[in-house]
Each structure stands twice: as structure tokens, then as C-alpha cells.
Amino acid sequence: MQELKVTPLPGACGAEIGGIDLARPLADATIDAIRVAFVEHHVLFFRKQHLDPAQQVAFGARFGELEDYPFVAPLPEHPKVIPVIKEPDENDNFGGGWHTDLIYRPVPPLGTMLYAVEVPRRGGDTLFADGVKAWEALSPGMQRMLEGLKVEYNVRHIAQDRIERGRSGQASRSMPARRDDDVSNGSPVHPLVRTHPESGRRGLYFSREHTIRFAEMTPRESRPLLDWIQSHLTQPEFVTRLHWEAGTLTFWDNRCLNHRALNDYQGERRHMHRITIAGDVPRSSHSLI
Ligand code: SIN
């Protein structure tokens, strides 16, 4: 078993994991120790790794089944790996708004692993906002008001925008689209306050850019409170910032975090490989697994 060195970061969440080479076969006990750190810190950073897509897939699969991503064509020989690329002459970046991955699925993913192949000399950091910290900071009265609410999600408007940008030649050349109507057709409803299935801690489970409305309310009625939750969740007190180096692998917990990729490196290239790990149905309270 490799001896892990877990160094918590000074921000709201996150720990750097040292003393491990992810390209080597890992003992079950090492995976268990990583899982413990993941549940405690919500996002883990592994520096100076050398992972090809097959090795990233092998590591990710130790934490659960890997899922397809609906809107970006995967690497030709690795159907579970999508490239996340911004070329020097492209303007838009992928994941540039605060969000939780694939919350618009009835069973959203447990986590995402992103590996940095090439990074800009400066910029291109990723921010993570901690839903547990944000929830715990609310007053009892606000918690009581929010805890029964359910939110309706959909990705149609974002998918449509991507299709239209493709038609007008503005979509990313380096991330060819793939259509998946199954995903864009449903509008699942998830609790706003989710009990983490492994830690039992409660947190805000939310993704503003995929949100339509609160269940049984109109979009217009929902908007002010949705916007307030978003501004509360993304306050600096609840945010950790990751600076990437080539060879950094990050593993984040979609069940309790929002994230956003900064788009501040115009004229430089950023190239990552991403995989998604399947999760469970979000519940406001349930027994631990
Ligand atoms: C994403 O939202 O998956 C992309 C994050 C990043 O590129 O930093």
C-alpha cells in the first residue's frame, strides 16, 4: 500500500494528496484511504501524475461505474473520456459558469475526474464552492425555509445554445458535439438540501445554470430565491481555488460542490481529459450507505 500524505488546503474545501503514483496498480486499502479523504474534503488534487486516458479510466473505475457524457464526443479509443480543450483562438470555455455536473439527470453523478494535459502559463484555474459549508452557515430560520424545497432541472436551453453556436460556426472546434436527446428531454426534480450518502452531512445541492424553477412554483416566483441561493453559495468564504499544472488530476464530489472554470487565458491553450463516475438518486435524508 502506498503511504498517502493528505494536506488540507486553506480554503473552504479540498486537500492535496501526495505520496502516490496513480499510474501504478493501487491496493484496495489505498483506494479506501482516498475515498475517506474524498468524503472529508470534497475535492482532491493529485500533483505531478503521468496518466494516459486508459490509466485515468482505470483509476476512476475504482470509485464506481463510469458514465458517458451527453454533449461532447469522447476520445476515439476511450468512450468514457471527453477532451476539454480551449484553443488559443477560441473565446468560449467549457464549464465557465457555476454548476454541478449533470444535475439534470434523474441519477446525477457522484464525481468527476479531470486531468491536465496542457495548461496556460497563467490563468485557467478552477473554483469549487462547498454546499455543506454554505448550508451550515445559514440561520436556523433560513434552513427551515429551504429544507423542504425541490428544484426542477433541465439542460435543453444550454444544449440548444450549443447547437445554434455550432450552426453559426462559433462552437468549439476542438470539442465536437454529440447529440443526446434522452438527456435534454427530461426535467428531474431534486431536493435543494441533500444529505450526503456517505458522510451524512447536509448541504445545498444546486446548479443555477441548469435550474428552471422550484417544483410547484413558476419560474418568475422562483427566480429571486434561486438567485439569492446562488450568491450565498459562491461567496469567497465557501470557495477554494485550484491552480493547475500539467499532470494535476482533480477528483471532485458533485454531490456537495459547485465548480466553475475561469476563462482568463485568451491566446493560450488548455487541454484536459475528463471522466464522470456514476452516483445515486439525491435524497434530503436517508440512511448512510
Ligand atoms: C468542467 O466543468 O468539467 C470543466 C472544469 C474545468 O475545465 O476546469
PDB file of C-alpha atoms and ligand atoms in Angstrom:
ATOM      1  CA  MET A   1       0.000   0.000   0.000  1.00  0.00           C
ATOM      2  CA  GLN A   2       1.307   3.490  -0.843  1.00  0.00           C
ATOM      3  CA  GLU A   3       1.518   5.882   2.141  1.00  0.00           C
ATOM      4  CA  LEU A   4      -0.830   8.806   1.420  1.00  0.00           C
ATOM      5  CA  LYS A   5       0.013  12.315   2.555  1.00  0.00           C
ATOM      6  CA  VAL A   6      -3.220  14.316   2.908  1.00  0.00           C
ATOM      7  CA  THR A   7      -2.688  18.091   3.148  1.00  0.00           C
ATOM      8  CA  PRO A   8      -5.925  20.067   3.605  1.00  0.00           C
ATOM      9  CA  LEU A   9      -5.997  23.340   1.682  1.00  0.00           C
ATOM     10  CA  PRO A  10      -6.610  26.651   3.455  1.00  0.00           C
ATOM     11  CA  GLY A  11      -9.873  27.312   1.548  1.00  0.00           C
ATOM     12  CA  ALA A  12     -13.374  26.007   2.263  1.00  0.00           C
ATOM     13  CA  CYS A  13     -12.689  22.527   0.946  1.00  0.00           C
ATOM     14  CA  GLY A  14     -10.069  20.427  -0.763  1.00  0.00           C
ATOM     15  CA  ALA A  15      -6.917  18.528   0.072  1.00  0.00           C
ATOM     16  CA  GLU A  16      -3.769  17.779  -1.830  1.00  0.00           C
ATOM     17  CA  ILE A  17      -2.836  14.098  -1.863  1.00  0.00           C
ATOM     18  CA  GLY A  18       0.857  13.292  -2.029  1.00  0.00           C
ATOM     19  CA  GLY A  19       2.904  10.113  -1.821  1.00  0.00           C
ATOM     20  CA  ILE A  20       1.059   8.307  -4.580  1.00  0.00           C
ATOM     21  CA  ASP A  21       1.637   7.393  -8.212  1.00  0.00           C
ATOM     22  CA  LEU A  22      -1.782   6.907  -9.790  1.00  0.00           C
ATOM     23  CA  ALA A  23      -0.311   5.135 -12.815  1.00  0.00           C
ATOM     24  CA  ARG A  24       0.720   2.167 -10.639  1.00  0.00           C
ATOM     25  CA  PRO A  25      -1.682  -0.576  -9.542  1.00  0.00           C
ATOM     26  CA  LEU A  26      -3.274   0.564  -6.271  1.00  0.00           C
ATOM     27  CA  ALA A  27      -4.187  -1.660  -3.339  1.00  0.00           C
ATOM     28  CA  ASP A  28      -7.804  -1.677  -2.143  1.00  0.00           C
ATOM     29  CA  ALA A  29      -6.617  -0.134   1.134  1.00  0.00           C
ATOM     30  CA  THR A  30      -5.127   2.819  -0.788  1.00  0.00           C
ATOM     31  CA  ILE A  31      -8.387   3.349  -2.657  1.00  0.00           C
ATOM     32  CA  ASP A  32     -10.268   3.183   0.665  1.00  0.00           C
ATOM     33  CA  ALA A  33      -7.952   5.846   2.132  1.00  0.00           C
ATOM     34  CA  ILE A  34      -8.507   8.090  -0.914  1.00  0.00           C
ATOM     35  CA  ARG A  35     -12.247   7.610  -0.520  1.00  0.00           C
ATOM     36  CA  VAL A  36     -12.099   8.642   3.139  1.00  0.00           C
ATOM     37  CA  ALA A  37     -10.186  11.817   2.188  1.00  0.00           C
ATOM     38  CA  PHE A  38     -12.655  12.477  -0.642  1.00  0.00           C
ATOM     39  CA  VAL A  39     -15.681  12.261   1.647  1.00  0.00           C
ATOM     40  CA  GLU A  40     -13.998  14.521   4.211  1.00  0.00           C
ATOM     41  CA  HIS A  41     -12.531  17.191   1.879  1.00  0.00           C
ATOM     42  CA  HIS A  42     -14.933  17.018  -1.128  1.00  0.00           C
ATOM     43  CA  VAL A  43     -12.216  17.687  -3.720  1.00  0.00           C
ATOM     44  CA  LEU A  44      -8.780  16.095  -4.013  1.00  0.00           C
ATOM     45  CA  PHE A  45      -5.758  17.272  -6.001  1.00  0.00           C
ATOM     46  CA  PHE A  46      -3.006  14.884  -7.092  1.00  0.00           C
ATOM     47  CA  ARG A  47       0.053  16.670  -8.493  1.00  0.00           C
ATOM     48  CA  LYS A  48       2.793  15.508 -10.876  1.00  0.00           C
ATOM     49  CA  GLN A  49       0.933  12.485 -12.244  1.00  0.00           C
ATOM     50  CA  HIS A  50       1.600  10.922 -15.669  1.00  0.00           C
ATOM     51  CA  LEU A  51      -1.657   9.391 -16.812  1.00  0.00           C
ATOM     52  CA  ASP A  52      -2.732   8.322 -20.254  1.00  0.00           C
ATOM     53  CA  PRO A  53      -6.514   8.029 -20.818  1.00  0.00           C
ATOM     54  CA  ALA A  54      -6.529   4.271 -20.113  1.00  0.00           C
ATOM     55  CA  GLN A  55      -4.785   4.824 -16.760  1.00  0.00           C
ATOM     56  CA  GLN A  56      -7.202   7.618 -15.836  1.00  0.00           C
ATOM     57  CA  VAL A  57     -10.127   5.329 -16.699  1.00  0.00           C
ATOM     58  CA  ALA A  58      -8.620   2.513 -14.617  1.00  0.00           C
ATOM     59  CA  PHE A  59      -8.219   4.819 -11.602  1.00  0.00           C
ATOM     60  CA  GLY A  60     -11.714   6.345 -11.962  1.00  0.00           C
ATOM     61  CA  ALA A  61     -13.345   2.920 -12.249  1.00  0.00           C
ATOM     62  CA  ARG A  62     -12.114   2.065  -8.745  1.00  0.00           C
ATOM     63  CA  PHE A  63     -14.727   4.524  -7.407  1.00  0.00           C
ATOM     64  CA  GLY A  64     -17.751   3.397  -9.422  1.00  0.00           C
ATOM     65  CA  GLU A  65     -19.148   2.852 -12.864  1.00  0.00           C
ATOM     66  CA  LEU A  66     -18.060   5.390 -15.488  1.00  0.00           C
ATOM     67  CA  GLU A  67     -20.736   7.297 -17.401  1.00  0.00           C
ATOM     68  CA  ASP A  68     -20.973   8.726 -20.902  1.00  0.00           C
ATOM     69  CA  TYR A  69     -21.083  12.483 -21.252  1.00  0.00           C
ATOM     70  CA  PRO A  70     -24.019  13.523 -23.448  1.00  0.00           C
ATOM     71  CA  PHE A  71     -22.870  16.549 -25.453  1.00  0.00           C
ATOM     72  CA  VAL A  72     -19.181  16.171 -26.291  1.00  0.00           C
ATOM     73  CA  ALA A  73     -17.717  13.419 -28.488  1.00  0.00           C
ATOM     74  CA  PRO A  74     -15.316  11.237 -26.459  1.00  0.00           C
ATOM     75  CA  LEU A  75     -11.748  10.368 -27.437  1.00  0.00           C
ATOM     76  CA  PRO A  76     -11.927   7.911 -30.347  1.00  0.00           C
ATOM     77  CA  GLU A  77     -10.492   4.957 -28.414  1.00  0.00           C
ATOM     78  CA  HIS A  78     -11.761   5.893 -24.959  1.00  0.00           C
ATOM     79  CA  PRO A  79     -15.558   6.246 -24.953  1.00  0.00           C
ATOM     80  CA  LYS A  80     -15.666   7.353 -21.301  1.00  0.00           C
ATOM     81  CA  VAL A  81     -13.102  10.159 -21.688  1.00  0.00           C
ATOM     82  CA  ILE A  82     -14.019  13.539 -23.123  1.00  0.00           C
ATOM     83  CA  PRO A  83     -11.456  16.145 -24.107  1.00  0.00           C
ATOM     84  CA  VAL A  84     -11.947  19.574 -22.522  1.00  0.00           C
ATOM     85  CA  ILE A  85      -9.969  21.867 -24.798  1.00  0.00           C
ATOM     86  CA  LYS A  86      -9.781  25.570 -25.473  1.00  0.00           C
ATOM     87  CA  GLU A  87      -7.522  26.590 -28.353  1.00  0.00           C
ATOM     88  CA  PRO A  88      -5.659  29.929 -28.345  1.00  0.00           C
ATOM     89  CA  ASP A  89      -8.065  31.451 -30.901  1.00  0.00           C
ATOM     90  CA  GLU A  90     -11.301  30.256 -29.238  1.00  0.00           C
ATOM     91  CA  ASN A  91     -13.331  32.509 -26.959  1.00  0.00           C
ATOM     92  CA  ASP A  92     -15.738  30.291 -25.014  1.00  0.00           C
ATOM     93  CA  ASN A  93     -14.603  27.824 -22.408  1.00  0.00           C
ATOM     94  CA  PHE A  94     -16.353  24.682 -21.215  1.00  0.00           C
ATOM     95  CA  GLY A  95     -17.837  24.818 -17.717  1.00  0.00           C
ATOM     96  CA  GLY A  96     -17.335  28.569 -17.367  1.00  0.00           C
ATOM     97  CA  GLY A  97     -20.461  29.181 -15.227  1.00  0.00           C
ATOM     98  CA  TRP A  98     -21.055  27.847 -11.706  1.00  0.00           C
ATOM     99  CA  HIS A  99     -22.644  24.394 -11.965  1.00  0.00           C
ATOM    100  CA  THR A 100     -22.865  20.852 -10.658  1.00  0.00           C
ATOM    101  CA  ASP A 101     -22.177  18.251 -13.323  1.00  0.00           C
ATOM    102  CA  LEU A 102     -25.174  16.540 -14.924  1.00  0.00           C
ATOM    103  CA  ILE A 103     -27.671  17.531 -12.205  1.00  0.00           C
ATOM    104  CA  TYR A 104     -30.279  17.385 -14.979  1.00  0.00           C
ATOM    105  CA  ARG A 105     -30.115  13.577 -14.936  1.00  0.00           C
ATOM    106  CA  PRO A 106     -32.536  11.602 -12.725  1.00  0.00           C
ATOM    107  CA  VAL A 107     -29.454   9.938 -11.210  1.00  0.00           C
ATOM    108  CA  PRO A 108     -26.661  12.537 -11.260  1.00  0.00           C
ATOM    109  CA  PRO A 109     -23.013  11.534 -10.931  1.00  0.00           C
ATOM    110  CA  LEU A 110     -21.021  11.007  -7.751  1.00  0.00           C
ATOM    111  CA  GLY A 111     -17.948  12.758  -9.038  1.00  0.00           C
ATOM    112  CA  THR A 112     -15.759  13.945 -11.883  1.00  0.00           C
ATOM    113  CA  MET A 113     -12.054  13.438 -12.533  1.00  0.00           C
ATOM    114  CA  LEU A 114     -10.221  15.999 -14.621  1.00  0.00           C
ATOM    115  CA  TYR A 115      -6.606  15.518 -15.695  1.00  0.00           C
ATOM    116  CA  ALA A 116      -4.496  18.404 -17.008  1.00  0.00           C
ATOM    117  CA  VAL A 117      -2.611  17.523 -20.196  1.00  0.00           C
ATOM    118  CA  GLU A 118      -1.595  21.086 -21.126  1.00  0.00           C
ATOM    119  CA  VAL A 119      -2.245  24.309 -19.221  1.00  0.00           C
ATOM    120  CA  PRO A 120      -1.747  28.012 -19.922  1.00  0.00           C
ATOM    121  CA  ARG A 121       1.302  29.758 -18.404  1.00  0.00           C
ATOM    122  CA  ARG A 122      -1.108  31.585 -16.112  1.00  0.00           C
ATOM    123  CA  GLY A 123      -4.874  31.533 -15.602  1.00  0.00           C
ATOM    124  CA  GLY A 124      -7.345  28.735 -16.319  1.00  0.00           C
ATOM    125  CA  ASP A 125      -7.869  27.952 -12.609  1.00  0.00           C
ATOM    126  CA  THR A 126     -10.999  26.138 -11.389  1.00  0.00           C
ATOM    127  CA  LEU A 127     -13.132  27.322  -8.453  1.00  0.00           C
ATOM    128  CA  PHE A 128     -15.045  24.982  -6.140  1.00  0.00           C
ATOM    129  CA  ALA A 129     -17.918  26.162  -3.906  1.00  0.00           C
ATOM    130  CA  ASP A 130     -18.789  23.985  -0.911  1.00  0.00           C
ATOM    131  CA  GLY A 131     -22.533  23.353  -0.482  1.00  0.00           C
ATOM    132  CA  VAL A 132     -22.092  21.852   3.003  1.00  0.00           C
ATOM    133  CA  LYS A 133     -20.247  24.886   4.370  1.00  0.00           C
ATOM    134  CA  ALA A 134     -22.771  27.198   2.717  1.00  0.00           C
ATOM    135  CA  TRP A 135     -25.685  25.277   4.251  1.00  0.00           C
ATOM    136  CA  GLU A 136     -24.154  25.163   7.724  1.00  0.00           C
ATOM    137  CA  ALA A 137     -23.631  28.953   7.658  1.00  0.00           C
ATOM    138  CA  LEU A 138     -27.353  29.673   7.218  1.00  0.00           C
ATOM    139  CA  SER A 139     -29.536  30.775  10.116  1.00  0.00           C
ATOM    140  CA  PRO A 140     -31.974  28.175  11.569  1.00  0.00           C
ATOM    141  CA  GLY A 141     -34.884  30.173  10.151  1.00  0.00           C
ATOM    142  CA  MET A 142     -33.449  30.163   6.634  1.00  0.00           C
ATOM    143  CA  GLN A 143     -32.600  26.462   6.895  1.00  0.00           C
ATOM    144  CA  ARG A 144     -36.195  25.700   7.904  1.00  0.00           C
ATOM    145  CA  MET A 145     -37.500  27.679   4.933  1.00  0.00           C
ATOM    146  CA  LEU A 146     -35.208  25.951   2.398  1.00  0.00           C
ATOM    147  CA  GLU A 147     -35.148  22.377   3.599  1.00  0.00           C
ATOM    148  CA  GLY A 148     -38.398  21.134   2.056  1.00  0.00           C
ATOM    149  CA  LEU A 149     -37.830  22.761  -1.348  1.00  0.00           C
ATOM    150  CA  LYS A 150     -37.323  20.814  -4.539  1.00  0.00           C
ATOM    151  CA  VAL A 151     -35.761  22.177  -7.716  1.00  0.00           C
ATOM    152  CA  GLU A 152     -36.588  21.309 -11.316  1.00  0.00           C
ATOM    153  CA  TYR A 153     -33.611  20.984 -13.677  1.00  0.00           C
ATOM    154  CA  ASN A 154     -33.209  20.860 -17.409  1.00  0.00           C
ATOM    155  CA  VAL A 155     -30.392  21.239 -19.909  1.00  0.00           C
ATOM    156  CA  ARG A 156     -32.441  21.945 -23.062  1.00  0.00           C
ATOM    157  CA  HIS A 157     -31.654  25.665 -23.140  1.00  0.00           C
ATOM    158  CA  ILE A 158     -27.906  25.027 -22.863  1.00  0.00           C
ATOM    159  CA  ALA A 159     -27.967  22.180 -25.402  1.00  0.00           C
ATOM    160  CA  GLN A 160     -29.957  24.367 -27.801  1.00  0.00           C
ATOM    161  CA  ASP A 161     -27.476  27.200 -27.434  1.00  0.00           C
ATOM    162  CA  ARG A 162     -24.643  24.801 -28.210  1.00  0.00           C
ATOM    163  CA  ILE A 163     -26.432  23.513 -31.328  1.00  0.00           C
ATOM    164  CA  GLU A 164     -27.059  27.066 -32.536  1.00  0.00           C
ATOM    165  CA  ARG A 165     -23.466  28.083 -31.890  1.00  0.00           C
ATOM    166  CA  GLY A 166     -22.382  25.011 -33.882  1.00  0.00           C
ATOM    167  CA  ARG A 167     -24.588  26.085 -36.804  1.00  0.00           C
ATOM    168  CA  SER A 168     -23.156  29.600 -36.788  1.00  0.00           C
ATOM    169  CA  GLY A 169     -19.559  28.287 -36.589  1.00  0.00           C
ATOM    170  CA  GLN A 170     -18.962  29.605 -33.047  1.00  0.00           C
ATOM    171  CA  ALA A 171     -18.846  26.254 -31.239  1.00  0.00           C
ATOM    172  CA  SER A 172     -15.554  24.768 -30.133  1.00  0.00           C
ATOM    173  CA  ARG A 173     -13.726  23.014 -32.989  1.00  0.00           C
ATOM    174  CA  SER A 174     -11.718  21.033 -30.525  1.00  0.00           C
ATOM    175  CA  MET A 175     -14.726  19.621 -28.644  1.00  0.00           C
ATOM    176  CA  PRO A 176     -17.044  18.234 -31.334  1.00  0.00           C
ATOM    177  CA  ALA A 177     -20.653  17.922 -30.201  1.00  0.00           C
ATOM    178  CA  ARG A 178     -22.662  14.781 -29.902  1.00  0.00           C
ATOM    179  CA  ARG A 179     -26.438  14.914 -29.519  1.00  0.00           C
ATOM    180  CA  ASP A 180     -28.216  13.089 -26.760  1.00  0.00           C
ATOM    181  CA  ASP A 181     -31.908  13.803 -26.784  1.00  0.00           C
ATOM    182  CA  ASP A 182     -32.634  11.455 -23.896  1.00  0.00           C
ATOM    183  CA  VAL A 183     -30.827  13.774 -21.524  1.00  0.00           C
ATOM    184  CA  SER A 184     -32.238  17.039 -22.813  1.00  0.00           C
ATOM    185  CA  ASN A 185     -35.838  15.772 -22.743  1.00  0.00           C
ATOM    186  CA  GLY A 186     -36.273  15.067 -19.028  1.00  0.00           C
ATOM    187  CA  SER A 187     -36.781  17.594 -16.230  1.00  0.00           C
ATOM    188  CA  PRO A 188     -35.893  15.789 -12.997  1.00  0.00           C
ATOM    189  CA  VAL A 189     -36.682  17.309  -9.630  1.00  0.00           C
ATOM    190  CA  HIS A 190     -34.083  17.072  -6.833  1.00  0.00           C
ATOM    191  CA  PRO A 191     -34.117  18.265  -3.211  1.00  0.00           C
ATOM    192  CA  LEU A 192     -32.371  21.600  -2.677  1.00  0.00           C
ATOM    193  CA  VAL A 193     -30.882  20.286   0.560  1.00  0.00           C
ATOM    194  CA  ARG A 194     -29.171  16.961   0.036  1.00  0.00           C
ATOM    195  CA  THR A 195     -27.929  14.544   2.657  1.00  0.00           C
ATOM    196  CA  HIS A 196     -24.566  13.239   1.535  1.00  0.00           C
ATOM    197  CA  PRO A 197     -24.954   9.456   1.187  1.00  0.00           C
ATOM    198  CA  GLU A 198     -21.528   8.738   2.693  1.00  0.00           C
ATOM    199  CA  SER A 199     -20.867  11.463   5.272  1.00  0.00           C
ATOM    200  CA  GLY A 200     -24.498  12.046   6.307  1.00  0.00           C
ATOM    201  CA  ARG A 201     -23.837  15.820   6.235  1.00  0.00           C
ATOM    202  CA  ARG A 202     -26.443  18.081   4.722  1.00  0.00           C
ATOM    203  CA  GLY A 203     -25.605  20.627   2.052  1.00  0.00           C
ATOM    204  CA  LEU A 204     -27.031  22.830  -0.680  1.00  0.00           C
ATOM    205  CA  TYR A 205     -27.362  20.750  -3.840  1.00  0.00           C
ATOM    206  CA  PHE A 206     -27.887  23.201  -6.628  1.00  0.00           C
ATOM    207  CA  SER A 207     -26.853  24.239 -10.136  1.00  0.00           C
ATOM    208  CA  ARG A 208     -28.172  27.637 -11.097  1.00  0.00           C
ATOM    209  CA  GLU A 209     -27.480  27.430 -14.818  1.00  0.00           C
ATOM    210  CA  HIS A 210     -29.495  24.215 -15.146  1.00  0.00           C
ATOM    211  CA  THR A 211     -32.366  25.406 -12.968  1.00  0.00           C
ATOM    212  CA  ILE A 212     -35.856  26.006 -14.298  1.00  0.00           C
ATOM    213  CA  ARG A 213     -37.786  26.708 -11.081  1.00  0.00           C
ATOM    214  CA  PHE A 214     -38.752  25.351  -7.701  1.00  0.00           C
ATOM    215  CA  ALA A 215     -41.212  22.456  -8.005  1.00  0.00           C
ATOM    216  CA  GLU A 216     -44.818  23.717  -7.927  1.00  0.00           C
ATOM    217  CA  MET A 217     -43.769  27.356  -8.428  1.00  0.00           C
ATOM    218  CA  THR A 218     -43.475  29.448 -11.571  1.00  0.00           C
ATOM    219  CA  PRO A 219     -40.033  30.435 -12.927  1.00  0.00           C
ATOM    220  CA  ARG A 220     -40.841  34.067 -12.097  1.00  0.00           C
ATOM    221  CA  GLU A 221     -41.757  33.258  -8.489  1.00  0.00           C
ATOM    222  CA  SER A 222     -38.650  31.093  -8.135  1.00  0.00           C
ATOM    223  CA  ARG A 223     -36.061  33.488  -9.559  1.00  0.00           C
ATOM    224  CA  PRO A 224     -35.331  35.815  -6.602  1.00  0.00           C
ATOM    225  CA  LEU A 225     -34.702  32.986  -4.150  1.00  0.00           C
ATOM    226  CA  LEU A 226     -32.711  30.952  -6.679  1.00  0.00           C
ATOM    227  CA  ASP A 227     -30.508  33.974  -7.328  1.00  0.00           C
ATOM    228  CA  TRP A 228     -30.055  34.559  -3.588  1.00  0.00           C
ATOM    229  CA  ILE A 229     -29.006  30.929  -3.032  1.00  0.00           C
ATOM    230  CA  GLN A 230     -26.502  31.228  -5.862  1.00  0.00           C
ATOM    231  CA  SER A 231     -24.935  34.387  -4.447  1.00  0.00           C
ATOM    232  CA  HIS A 232     -24.811  32.866  -0.938  1.00  0.00           C
ATOM    233  CA  LEU A 233     -23.206  29.615  -2.130  1.00  0.00           C
ATOM    234  CA  THR A 234     -20.486  31.276  -4.182  1.00  0.00           C
ATOM    235  CA  GLN A 235     -19.232  33.703  -1.522  1.00  0.00           C
ATOM    236  CA  PRO A 236     -15.420  33.604  -1.121  1.00  0.00           C
ATOM    237  CA  GLU A 237     -15.778  32.000   2.340  1.00  0.00           C
ATOM    238  CA  PHE A 238     -17.132  28.840   0.734  1.00  0.00           C
ATOM    239  CA  VAL A 239     -14.804  28.745  -2.291  1.00  0.00           C
ATOM    240  CA  THR A 240     -11.476  27.012  -2.958  1.00  0.00           C
ATOM    241  CA  ARG A 241      -9.355  27.883  -5.989  1.00  0.00           C
ATOM    242  CA  LEU A 242      -7.231  25.313  -7.807  1.00  0.00           C
ATOM    243  CA  HIS A 243      -4.231  26.337  -9.874  1.00  0.00           C
ATOM    244  CA  TRP A 244      -3.481  23.615 -12.421  1.00  0.00           C
ATOM    245  CA  GLU A 245      -0.120  22.313 -13.545  1.00  0.00           C
ATOM    246  CA  ALA A 246       0.298  19.799 -16.367  1.00  0.00           C
ATOM    247  CA  GLY A 247      -0.059  16.432 -14.632  1.00  0.00           C
ATOM    248  CA  THR A 248      -2.569  17.553 -11.969  1.00  0.00           C
ATOM    249  CA  LEU A 249      -5.527  15.199 -11.514  1.00  0.00           C
ATOM    250  CA  THR A 250      -8.529  16.563  -9.632  1.00  0.00           C
ATOM    251  CA  PHE A 251     -11.374  14.448  -8.279  1.00  0.00           C
ATOM    252  CA  TRP A 252     -14.426  16.397  -7.093  1.00  0.00           C
ATOM    253  CA  ASP A 253     -17.650  15.391  -5.378  1.00  0.00           C
ATOM    254  CA  ASN A 254     -20.664  16.526  -7.390  1.00  0.00           C
ATOM    255  CA  ARG A 255     -22.986  15.664  -4.502  1.00  0.00           C
ATOM    256  CA  CYS A 256     -21.916  18.686  -2.485  1.00  0.00           C
ATOM    257  CA  LEU A 257     -19.873  21.052  -4.701  1.00  0.00           C
ATOM    258  CA  ASN A 258     -20.387  23.591  -7.461  1.00  0.00           C
ATOM    259  CA  HIS A 259     -17.457  24.416  -9.717  1.00  0.00           C
ATOM    260  CA  ARG A 260     -16.530  26.833 -12.462  1.00  0.00           C
ATOM    261  CA  ALA A 261     -13.597  27.049 -14.880  1.00  0.00           C
ATOM    262  CA  LEU A 262     -12.108  30.537 -15.235  1.00  0.00           C
ATOM    263  CA  ASN A 263     -11.731  31.868 -18.761  1.00  0.00           C
ATOM    264  CA  ASP A 264      -8.818  34.270 -18.308  1.00  0.00           C
ATOM    265  CA  TYR A 265      -6.090  32.895 -20.590  1.00  0.00           C
ATOM    266  CA  GLN A 266      -7.031  34.136 -24.028  1.00  0.00           C
ATOM    267  CA  GLY A 267      -4.393  33.290 -26.640  1.00  0.00           C
ATOM    268  CA  GLU A 268      -3.186  30.176 -24.802  1.00  0.00           C
ATOM    269  CA  ARG A 269      -4.149  26.524 -24.968  1.00  0.00           C
ATOM    270  CA  ARG A 270      -5.734  24.470 -22.173  1.00  0.00           C
ATOM    271  CA  HIS A 271      -6.271  20.724 -22.658  1.00  0.00           C
ATOM    272  CA  MET A 272      -7.807  18.373 -20.087  1.00  0.00           C
ATOM    273  CA  HIS A 273      -9.280  14.841 -20.040  1.00  0.00           C
ATOM    274  CA  ARG A 274     -12.489  14.304 -18.103  1.00  0.00           C
ATOM    275  CA  ILE A 275     -14.338  11.237 -16.842  1.00  0.00           C
ATOM    276  CA  THR A 276     -17.577  11.002 -14.854  1.00  0.00           C
ATOM    277  CA  ILE A 277     -18.379   8.494 -12.099  1.00  0.00           C
ATOM    278  CA  ALA A 278     -21.971   7.336 -11.582  1.00  0.00           C
ATOM    279  CA  GLY A 279     -23.838   8.331  -8.404  1.00  0.00           C
ATOM    280  CA  ASP A 280     -27.152   7.766  -6.646  1.00  0.00           C
ATOM    281  CA  VAL A 281     -30.579   9.427  -6.510  1.00  0.00           C
ATOM    282  CA  PRO A 282     -30.297  12.624  -4.395  1.00  0.00           C
ATOM    283  CA  ARG A 283     -32.298  12.465  -1.160  1.00  0.00           C
ATOM    284  CA  SER A 284     -32.944  15.027   1.505  1.00  0.00           C
ATOM    285  CA  SER A 285     -32.460  12.444   4.194  1.00  0.00           C
ATOM    286  CA  HIS A 286     -31.751   8.733   4.123  1.00  0.00           C
ATOM    287  CA  SER A 287     -29.695   6.095   5.814  1.00  0.00           C
ATOM    288  CA  LEU A 288     -25.989   6.098   5.106  1.00  0.00           C
ATOM    289  CA  ILE A 289     -24.501   3.623   2.624  1.00  0.00           C
TER     290      ILE A 289
HETATM  291  C1  SIN B   1     -15.940  21.153 -16.115  1.00  0.00           C
HETATM  292  O1  SIN B   1     -16.886  21.836 -15.737  1.00  0.00           O
HETATM  293  O2  SIN B   1     -15.980  19.930 -16.127  1.00  0.00           O
HETATM  294  C2  SIN B   1     -14.657  21.825 -16.566  1.00  0.00           C
HETATM  295  C3  SIN B   1     -13.845  22.284 -15.424  1.00  0.00           C
HETATM  296  C4  SIN B   1     -12.514  22.813 -15.880  1.00  0.00           C
HETATM  297  O3  SIN B   1     -12.191  22.744 -17.059  1.00  0.00           O
HETATM  298  O4  SIN B   1     -11.769  23.299 -15.032  1.00  0.00           O
END
